[in-house]
PDB file of C-alpha atoms in Angstrom:
ATOM      1  CA  UNK A 113     -26.350  -6.833 -26.588  1.00 90.00           C
ATOM      2  CA  UNK A 114     -25.592  -5.047 -23.307  1.00 97.00           C
ATOM      3  CA  UNK A 115     -24.484  -6.996 -20.247  1.00 98.00           C
ATOM      4  CA  UNK A 116     -27.122  -6.814 -17.569  1.00 98.00           C
ATOM      5  CA  UNK A 117     -25.597  -5.475 -14.173  1.00 98.00           C
ATOM      6  CA  UNK A 118     -26.790  -5.537 -10.701  1.00 98.00           C
ATOM      7  CA  UNK A 119     -25.389  -3.016  -8.108  1.00 98.00           C
ATOM      8  CA  UNK A 120     -25.680  -3.994  -4.554  1.00 98.00           C
ATOM      9  CA  UNK A 121     -25.534  -1.148  -1.939  1.00 98.00           C
ATOM     10  CA  UNK A 122     -26.061  -0.470   1.547  1.00 98.00           C
ATOM     11  CA  UNK A 123     -25.852   3.327   1.912  1.00 97.00           C
ATOM     12  CA  UNK A 124     -25.634   6.457  -0.119  1.00 96.00           C
ATOM     13  CA  UNK A 125     -24.749   4.767  -3.477  1.00 97.00           C
ATOM     14  CA  UNK A 126     -22.308   7.431  -4.772  1.00 97.00           C
ATOM     15  CA  UNK A 127     -20.406   4.925  -7.158  1.00 98.00           C
ATOM     16  CA  UNK A 128     -23.861   3.427  -7.935  1.00 98.00           C
ATOM     17  CA  UNK A 129     -25.138   7.038  -9.096  1.00 98.00           C
ATOM     18  CA  UNK A 130     -21.666   7.255 -11.127  1.00 98.00           C
ATOM     19  CA  UNK A 131     -22.416   3.912 -12.795  1.00 98.00           C
ATOM     20  CA  UNK A 132     -25.951   4.537 -13.686  1.00 98.00           C
ATOM     21  CA  UNK A 133     -24.779   7.830 -15.260  1.00 98.00           C
ATOM     22  CA  UNK A 134     -22.283   6.067 -17.262  1.00 98.00           C
ATOM     23  CA  UNK A 135     -24.336   3.393 -18.356  1.00 98.00           C
ATOM     24  CA  UNK A 136     -27.208   5.915 -19.571  1.00 97.00           C
ATOM     25  CA  UNK A 137     -24.701   6.572 -22.780  1.00 97.00           C
ATOM     26  CA  UNK A 138     -25.929   4.638 -25.682  1.00 97.00           C
ATOM     27  CA  UNK A 139     -22.426   3.334 -26.528  1.00 97.00           C
ATOM     28  CA  UNK A 140     -22.112   1.865 -23.061  1.00 98.00           C
ATOM     29  CA  UNK A 141     -21.839  -1.913 -23.056  1.00 98.00           C
ATOM     30  CA  UNK A 142     -23.637  -2.676 -19.846  1.00 98.00           C
ATOM     31  CA  UNK A 143     -26.887  -1.607 -18.643  1.00 98.00           C
ATOM     32  CA  UNK A 144     -27.842  -1.198 -14.817  1.00 98.00           C
ATOM     33  CA  UNK A 145     -30.768  -3.639 -14.603  1.00 98.00           C
ATOM     34  CA  UNK A 146     -31.144  -3.892 -10.867  1.00 98.00           C
ATOM     35  CA  UNK A 147     -29.887  -2.131  -7.620  1.00 98.00           C
ATOM     36  CA  UNK A 148     -30.227  -4.404  -4.332  1.00 98.00           C
ATOM     37  CA  UNK A 149     -29.750  -3.049  -0.999  1.00 98.00           C
ATOM     38  CA  UNK A 150     -29.672  -4.993   2.271  1.00 98.00           C
ATOM     39  CA  UNK A 151     -30.864  -1.803   4.049  1.00 97.00           C
ATOM     40  CA  UNK A 152     -34.457  -0.429   3.565  1.00 97.00           C
ATOM     41  CA  UNK A 153     -33.111   3.039   4.561  1.00 97.00           C
ATOM     42  CA  UNK A 154     -30.274   3.193   2.247  1.00 98.00           C
ATOM     43  CA  UNK A 155     -30.346   6.693   0.495  1.00 97.00           C
ATOM     44  CA  UNK A 156     -29.178   5.111  -2.675  1.00 98.00           C
ATOM     45  CA  UNK A 157     -32.509   3.382  -3.547  1.00 98.00           C
ATOM     46  CA  UNK A 158     -34.070   6.786  -4.238  1.00 97.00           C
ATOM     47  CA  UNK A 159     -31.129   7.763  -6.426  1.00 97.00           C
ATOM     48  CA  UNK A 160     -31.666   4.451  -8.280  1.00 98.00           C
ATOM     49  CA  UNK A 161     -35.347   4.983  -8.716  1.00 97.00           C
ATOM     50  CA  UNK A 162     -34.790   8.742  -9.777  1.00 96.00           C
ATOM     51  CA  UNK A 163     -32.389   7.213 -12.360  1.00 94.00           C
ATOM     52  CA  UNK A 164     -35.162   4.659 -13.612  1.00 96.00           C
ATOM     53  CA  UNK A 165     -33.530   1.658 -12.217  1.00 98.00           C
ATOM     54  CA  UNK A 166     -35.658  -1.079 -10.719  1.00 98.00           C
ATOM     55  CA  UNK A 167     -34.803  -1.482  -7.059  1.00 98.00           C
ATOM     56  CA  UNK A 168     -34.774  -4.425  -4.518  1.00 98.00           C
ATOM     57  CA  UNK A 169     -34.461  -4.671  -0.746  1.00 98.00           C
ATOM     58  CA  UNK A 170     -33.312  -7.803   0.806  1.00 98.00           C
ATOM     59  CA  UNK A 171     -33.071  -7.070   4.444  1.00 97.00           C
ATOM     60  CA  UNK A 172     -30.056  -8.645   5.868  1.00 96.00           C
ATOM     61  CA  UNK A 173     -30.779  -8.101   9.465  1.00 95.00           C
ATOM     62  CA  UNK A 174     -33.372 -11.077   9.712  1.00 96.00           C
ATOM     63  CA  UNK A 175     -30.935 -13.504   8.578  1.00 97.00           C
ATOM     64  CA  UNK A 176     -28.505 -12.657  11.417  1.00 94.00           C
ATOM     65  CA  UNK A 177     -25.238 -14.592  10.782  1.00 94.00           C
ATOM     66  CA  UNK A 178     -26.766 -17.241   8.340  1.00 97.00           C
ATOM     67  CA  UNK A 179     -25.168 -15.820   5.054  1.00 97.00           C
ATOM     68  CA  UNK A 180     -25.669 -18.803   3.060  1.00 98.00           C
ATOM     69  CA  UNK A 181     -29.741 -18.270   3.654  1.00 98.00           C
ATOM     70  CA  UNK A 182     -29.331 -14.447   2.724  1.00 98.00           C
ATOM     71  CA  UNK A 183     -27.156 -15.568  -0.503  1.00 98.00           C
ATOM     72  CA  UNK A 184     -29.818 -17.991  -1.561  1.00 98.00           C
ATOM     73  CA  UNK A 185     -32.575 -15.182  -1.481  1.00 98.00           C
ATOM     74  CA  UNK A 186     -30.043 -12.758  -3.327  1.00 98.00           C
ATOM     75  CA  UNK A 187     -29.199 -15.478  -5.939  1.00 98.00           C
ATOM     76  CA  UNK A 188     -32.699 -15.901  -6.719  1.00 98.00           C
ATOM     77  CA  UNK A 189     -33.315 -12.343  -7.317  1.00 98.00           C
ATOM     78  CA  UNK A 190     -30.332 -11.991  -9.605  1.00 98.00           C
ATOM     79  CA  UNK A 191     -31.473 -15.109 -11.607  1.00 98.00           C
ATOM     80  CA  UNK A 192     -34.974 -13.667 -11.868  1.00 98.00           C
ATOM     81  CA  UNK A 193     -33.835 -10.465 -13.254  1.00 98.00           C
ATOM     82  CA  UNK A 194     -31.024 -12.250 -15.684  1.00 98.00           C
ATOM     83  CA  UNK A 195     -28.084 -10.472 -14.071  1.00 98.00           C
ATOM     84  CA  UNK A 196     -24.822 -11.230 -15.682  1.00 98.00           C
ATOM     85  CA  UNK A 197     -22.317  -9.095 -13.823  1.00 98.00           C
ATOM     86  CA  UNK A 198     -22.483  -7.461 -10.249  1.00 98.00           C
ATOM     87  CA  UNK A 199     -20.860  -4.193  -8.971  1.00 98.00           C
ATOM     88  CA  UNK A 200     -20.561  -3.940  -5.258  1.00 98.00           C
ATOM     89  CA  UNK A 201     -21.106  -0.427  -4.327  1.00 97.00           C
ATOM     90  CA  UNK A 202     -20.515  -0.002  -0.459  1.00 94.00           C
ATOM     91  CA  UNK A 203     -22.248  -3.083   0.266  1.00 97.00           C
ATOM     92  CA  UNK A 204     -21.487  -3.647   3.861  1.00 93.00           C
ATOM     93  CA  UNK A 205     -22.201  -7.651   4.113  1.00 93.00           C
ATOM     94  CA  UNK A 206     -19.651 -10.357   3.824  1.00 94.00           C
ATOM     95  CA  UNK A 207     -20.221 -13.297   1.176  1.00 97.00           C
ATOM     96  CA  UNK A 208     -19.364 -16.864   1.594  1.00 98.00           C
ATOM     97  CA  UNK A 209     -16.496 -18.273  -0.441  1.00 98.00           C
ATOM     98  CA  UNK A 210     -19.166 -20.236  -2.356  1.00 98.00           C
ATOM     99  CA  UNK A 211     -20.965 -17.193  -3.377  1.00 98.00           C
ATOM    100  CA  UNK A 212     -17.761 -15.430  -4.382  1.00 98.00           C
ATOM    101  CA  UNK A 213     -16.620 -18.477  -6.452  1.00 97.00           C
ATOM    102  CA  UNK A 214     -20.056 -18.933  -8.299  1.00 98.00           C
ATOM    103  CA  UNK A 215     -19.310 -15.155  -9.475  1.00 98.00           C
ATOM    104  CA  UNK A 216     -15.750 -15.142  -9.801  1.00 98.00           C
ATOM    105  CA  UNK A 217     -14.597 -13.048 -12.720  1.00 97.00           C
ATOM    106  CA  UNK A 218     -17.975 -11.488 -12.879  1.00 98.00           C
ATOM    107  CA  UNK A 219     -18.213  -9.468  -9.595  1.00 98.00           C
ATOM    108  CA  UNK A 220     -16.394  -6.164  -9.172  1.00 98.00           C
ATOM    109  CA  UNK A 221     -15.656  -4.137  -5.855  1.00 98.00           C
ATOM    110  CA  UNK A 222     -14.110  -0.795  -5.577  1.00 98.00           C
ATOM    111  CA  UNK A 223     -11.712   0.061  -2.709  1.00 98.00           C
ATOM    112  CA  UNK A 224     -10.608   3.581  -1.640  1.00 98.00           C
ATOM    113  CA  UNK A 225      -6.768   2.707  -1.521  1.00 98.00           C
ATOM    114  CA  UNK A 226      -3.952   1.500  -3.827  1.00 98.00           C
ATOM    115  CA  UNK A 227      -4.420  -2.338  -3.263  1.00 98.00           C
ATOM    116  CA  UNK A 228      -2.665  -4.256  -1.891  1.00 97.00           C
ATOM    117  CA  UNK A 229      -1.828  -1.322   0.489  1.00 98.00           C
ATOM    118  CA  UNK A 230      -4.464  -0.605   3.018  1.00 98.00           C
ATOM    119  CA  UNK A 231      -7.190  -3.334   2.727  1.00 97.00           C
ATOM    120  CA  UNK A 232     -10.314  -3.356   5.188  1.00 95.00           C
ATOM    121  CA  UNK A 233     -11.341  -0.672   7.419  1.00 95.00           C
ATOM    122  CA  UNK A 234     -10.124   2.985   7.413  1.00 97.00           C
ATOM    123  CA  UNK A 235      -7.914   2.842   4.413  1.00 98.00           C
ATOM    124  CA  UNK A 236      -7.718   6.861   4.258  1.00 98.00           C
ATOM    125  CA  UNK A 237      -6.421   6.771   8.067  1.00 98.00           C
ATOM    126  CA  UNK A 238      -4.056   3.729   7.179  1.00 98.00           C
ATOM    127  CA  UNK A 239      -2.617   5.630   4.430  1.00 98.00           C
ATOM    128  CA  UNK A 240      -2.013   8.959   6.286  1.00 98.00           C
ATOM    129  CA  UNK A 241      -0.608   7.191   9.245  1.00 98.00           C
ATOM    130  CA  UNK A 242       1.787   5.457   7.018  1.00 98.00           C
ATOM    131  CA  UNK A 243       2.927   8.878   5.650  1.00 98.00           C
ATOM    132  CA  UNK A 244       2.278   7.550   1.844  1.00 98.00           C
ATOM    133  CA  UNK A 245       2.852  10.357  -0.915  1.00 97.00           C
ATOM    134  CA  UNK A 246      -0.034   8.556  -3.371  1.00 97.00           C
ATOM    135  CA  UNK A 247      -3.263   7.008  -2.295  1.00 98.00           C
ATOM    136  CA  UNK A 248      -6.140   6.364  -4.443  1.00 98.00           C
ATOM    137  CA  UNK A 249      -8.923   3.625  -5.452  1.00 98.00           C
ATOM    138  CA  UNK A 250      -8.852   0.155  -6.899  1.00 98.00           C
ATOM    139  CA  UNK A 251     -11.421  -1.733  -8.857  1.00 98.00           C
ATOM    140  CA  UNK A 252     -10.877  -5.562  -8.232  1.00 98.00           C
ATOM    141  CA  UNK A 253     -12.615  -8.680  -8.935  1.00 98.00           C
ATOM    142  CA  UNK A 254     -14.012 -10.104  -5.583  1.00 98.00           C
ATOM    143  CA  UNK A 255     -12.644 -13.206  -4.072  1.00 97.00           C
ATOM    144  CA  UNK A 256     -13.257 -14.786  -0.605  1.00 96.00           C
ATOM    145  CA  UNK A 257     -10.404 -12.722   1.003  1.00 95.00           C
ATOM    146  CA  UNK A 258     -11.315  -9.385   1.662  1.00 93.00           C
ATOM    147  CA  UNK A 259      -9.948  -6.592  -0.759  1.00 95.00           C
ATOM    148  CA  UNK A 260      -7.621  -9.196  -2.284  1.00 95.00           C
ATOM    149  CA  UNK A 261      -9.006  -9.997  -5.939  1.00 96.00           C
ATOM    150  CA  UNK A 262      -7.090  -9.271  -9.171  1.00 97.00           C
ATOM    151  CA  UNK A 263      -6.845  -5.749  -9.700  1.00 97.00           C
ATOM    152  CA  UNK A 264      -8.672  -4.420 -13.022  1.00 97.00           C
ATOM    153  CA  UNK A 265      -8.068  -0.699 -12.677  1.00 96.00           C
ATOM    154  CA  UNK A 266      -6.422   1.912 -10.304  1.00 96.00           C
ATOM    155  CA  UNK A 267      -6.569   5.576  -9.947  1.00 96.00           C
ATOM    156  CA  UNK A 268      -4.105   7.676  -7.894  1.00 96.00           C
ATOM    157  CA  UNK A 269      -4.069  11.111  -6.036  1.00 96.00           C
ATOM    158  CA  UNK A 270      -1.059  12.785  -4.114  1.00 96.00           C
ATOM    159  CA  UNK A 271      -1.623  12.935  -0.495  1.00 97.00           C
ATOM    160  CA  UNK A 272      -0.806  16.154   1.166  1.00 96.00           C
ATOM    161  CA  UNK A 273       0.804  16.918   4.552  1.00 95.00           C
ATOM    162  CA  UNK A 274      -2.426  18.684   5.458  1.00 96.00           C
ATOM    163  CA  UNK A 275      -4.844  16.060   4.328  1.00 97.00           C
ATOM    164  CA  UNK A 276      -7.293  14.757   6.780  1.00 98.00           C
ATOM    165  CA  UNK A 277      -8.971  11.496   6.137  1.00 98.00           C
ATOM    166  CA  UNK A 278     -12.022  13.422   5.068  1.00 98.00           C
ATOM    167  CA  UNK A 279     -10.166  15.477   2.651  1.00 97.00           C
ATOM    168  CA  UNK A 280      -8.409  12.563   1.392  1.00 98.00           C
ATOM    169  CA  UNK A 281     -11.390  10.534   0.904  1.00 97.00           C
ATOM    170  CA  UNK A 282     -13.122  13.330  -1.069  1.00 96.00           C
ATOM    171  CA  UNK A 283     -10.383  13.672  -3.545  1.00 95.00           C
ATOM    172  CA  UNK A 284     -10.305   9.839  -3.678  1.00 97.00           C
ATOM    173  CA  UNK A 285     -13.992   9.362  -4.203  1.00 97.00           C
ATOM    174  CA  UNK A 286     -13.699  11.730  -7.580  1.00 96.00           C
ATOM    175  CA  UNK A 287     -11.444   8.960  -8.875  1.00 97.00           C
ATOM    176  CA  UNK A 288     -13.559   6.206  -7.866  1.00 97.00           C
ATOM    177  CA  UNK A 289     -16.186   7.987 -10.078  1.00 97.00           C
ATOM    178  CA  UNK A 290     -13.868   7.721 -12.942  1.00 96.00           C
ATOM    179  CA  UNK A 291     -12.442   4.494 -12.801  1.00 97.00           C
ATOM    180  CA  UNK A 292     -15.428   2.230 -11.681  1.00 98.00           C
ATOM    181  CA  UNK A 293     -17.411   3.002 -15.073  1.00 98.00           C
ATOM    182  CA  UNK A 294     -14.229   2.443 -17.071  1.00 97.00           C
ATOM    183  CA  UNK A 295     -13.534  -0.866 -15.428  1.00 97.00           C
ATOM    184  CA  UNK A 296     -17.038  -2.191 -16.000  1.00 98.00           C
ATOM    185  CA  UNK A 297     -16.859  -1.204 -19.366  1.00 97.00           C
ATOM    186  CA  UNK A 298     -13.882  -3.235 -19.956  1.00 97.00           C
ATOM    187  CA  UNK A 299     -15.361  -6.256 -18.262  1.00 97.00           C
ATOM    188  CA  UNK A 300     -18.663  -5.918 -20.107  1.00 98.00           C
ATOM    189  CA  UNK A 301     -16.778  -5.716 -23.714  1.00 97.00           C
ATOM    190  CA  UNK A 302     -14.689  -8.948 -22.933  1.00 96.00           C
ATOM    191  CA  UNK A 303     -11.350  -7.116 -22.483  1.00 96.00           C
ATOM    192  CA  UNK A 304     -10.391  -8.352 -19.143  1.00 95.00           C
ATOM    193  CA  UNK A 305      -9.007 -11.642 -18.483  1.00 93.00           C
ATOM    194  CA  UNK A 306      -7.629 -13.288 -15.253  1.00 95.00           C
ATOM    195  CA  UNK A 307      -4.284 -15.212 -15.372  1.00 95.00           C
ATOM    196  CA  UNK A 308      -3.593 -16.824 -12.034  1.00 92.00           C
ATOM    197  CA  UNK A 309      -3.705 -13.743  -9.595  1.00 93.00           C
ATOM    198  CA  UNK A 310      -3.397 -10.958 -12.110  1.00 96.00           C
ATOM    199  CA  UNK A 311      -5.810  -9.321 -14.503  1.00 94.00           C
ATOM    200  CA  UNK A 312      -4.713  -8.418 -17.834  1.00 94.00           C
ATOM    201  CA  UNK A 313      -6.557  -5.746 -20.262  1.00 88.00           C
ATOM    202  CA  UNK A 314      -6.690  -7.138 -24.001  1.00 79.00           C
ATOM    203  CA  UNK A 315      -5.227  -4.240 -26.231  1.00 61.00           C
ATOM    204  CA  UNK A 316      -4.329  -1.927 -23.613  1.00 51.00           C
ATOM    205  CA  UNK A 317      -0.569  -2.510 -23.474  1.00 44.00           C
ATOM    206  CA  UNK A 318      -1.153  -1.869 -19.609  1.00 43.00           C
ATOM    207  CA  UNK A 319      -1.614   1.837 -20.130  1.00 42.00           C
ATOM    208  CA  UNK A 320      -5.497   1.397 -18.916  1.00 44.00           C
ATOM    209  CA  UNK A 321      -4.706  -0.370 -15.788  1.00 42.00           C
ATOM    210  CA  UNK A 322      -3.244   2.611 -13.773  1.00 46.00           C
ATOM    211  CA  UNK A 323      -4.623   6.143 -14.065  1.00 49.00           C
ATOM    212  CA  UNK A 324      -2.647   8.990 -12.345  1.00 47.00           C
ATOM    213  CA  UNK A 325      -5.379  11.682 -11.724  1.00 46.00           C
ATOM    214  CA  UNK A 326      -3.798  14.453  -9.498  1.00 45.00           C
ATOM    215  CA  UNK A 327      -6.312  17.327  -8.570  1.00 44.00           C
ATOM    216  CA  UNK A 328      -5.522  20.745  -9.188  1.00 35.00           C
ATOM    217  CA  UNK A 329      -5.392  22.920  -5.883  1.00 38.00           C
ATOM    218  CA  UNK A 330      -5.185  19.622  -3.905  1.00 39.00           C
ATOM    219  CA  UNK A 331      -2.513  21.516  -1.676  1.00 39.00           C
ATOM    220  CA  UNK A 332      -0.065  18.664  -2.465  1.00 38.00           C
ATOM    221  CA  UNK A 333       3.554  19.994  -1.970  1.00 33.00           C
TER     222      UNK A 333
END
C-alpha cells in the first residue's frame, strides 16, 4: 500500500508540484493525500487542486505565537486524513520541539544548500559570500534545531564567479525537484534508517545519498 503523505506549504509550492508529479506514477510508493497551507493566499493551493490533491488552509495568523494551539489543529487534520509522512515545501512556520519529536523520522524538509553549510535564511547569499565552488540542496529529517536533522539526500551544482543569488537559486531549484521525490521514495519504501545523527540508505552503498548534478551552460569556469 502507498504511504499517505501531506505536504505543508506557505507559498508557490514549487517542490510540492514536483512531488505531486512524481507521485502520479503508478509505481511511486507514496500518494500525496493532502496539501495544507498556513496562508489562504498561497499560490500552491491552486496548483494542488489542479493536480487533483485535496487542500486545507489552517491560517496561522490567528494563533499568533501560540505554536502549540496551531499544531493541535494541524495534528487533528493530519489524523483525520490518515497521514503517515509529512513533506515541508516552503512552510514558513516553526514547529515546537514536541511536534517535531512526534514526527521524527517521518517528516522531511528540503533546504537550498549543502547542509550543514549555510543553514537558515539567505543560503544562496551565504554561499556566494563564502566563495564556495559547489552549492546545492539537501533533503533532511526535521528535528527541533533548524536545518540540522539527519541528511537523506543531497544534490550539488557548480557555482560560477558570475552567479547572483537569483541565478544560483534557479539552478539549485532544478536539483531540488529531482532529489525531493527520490528522497520521499526512499523513505516510503522503508529504505532509510537513522543511526544516531546519521541517515543510512539500505542497499545503496552510499551512492544514492549524493547526487552531483552539473548544469550544462551554467557558466561555471
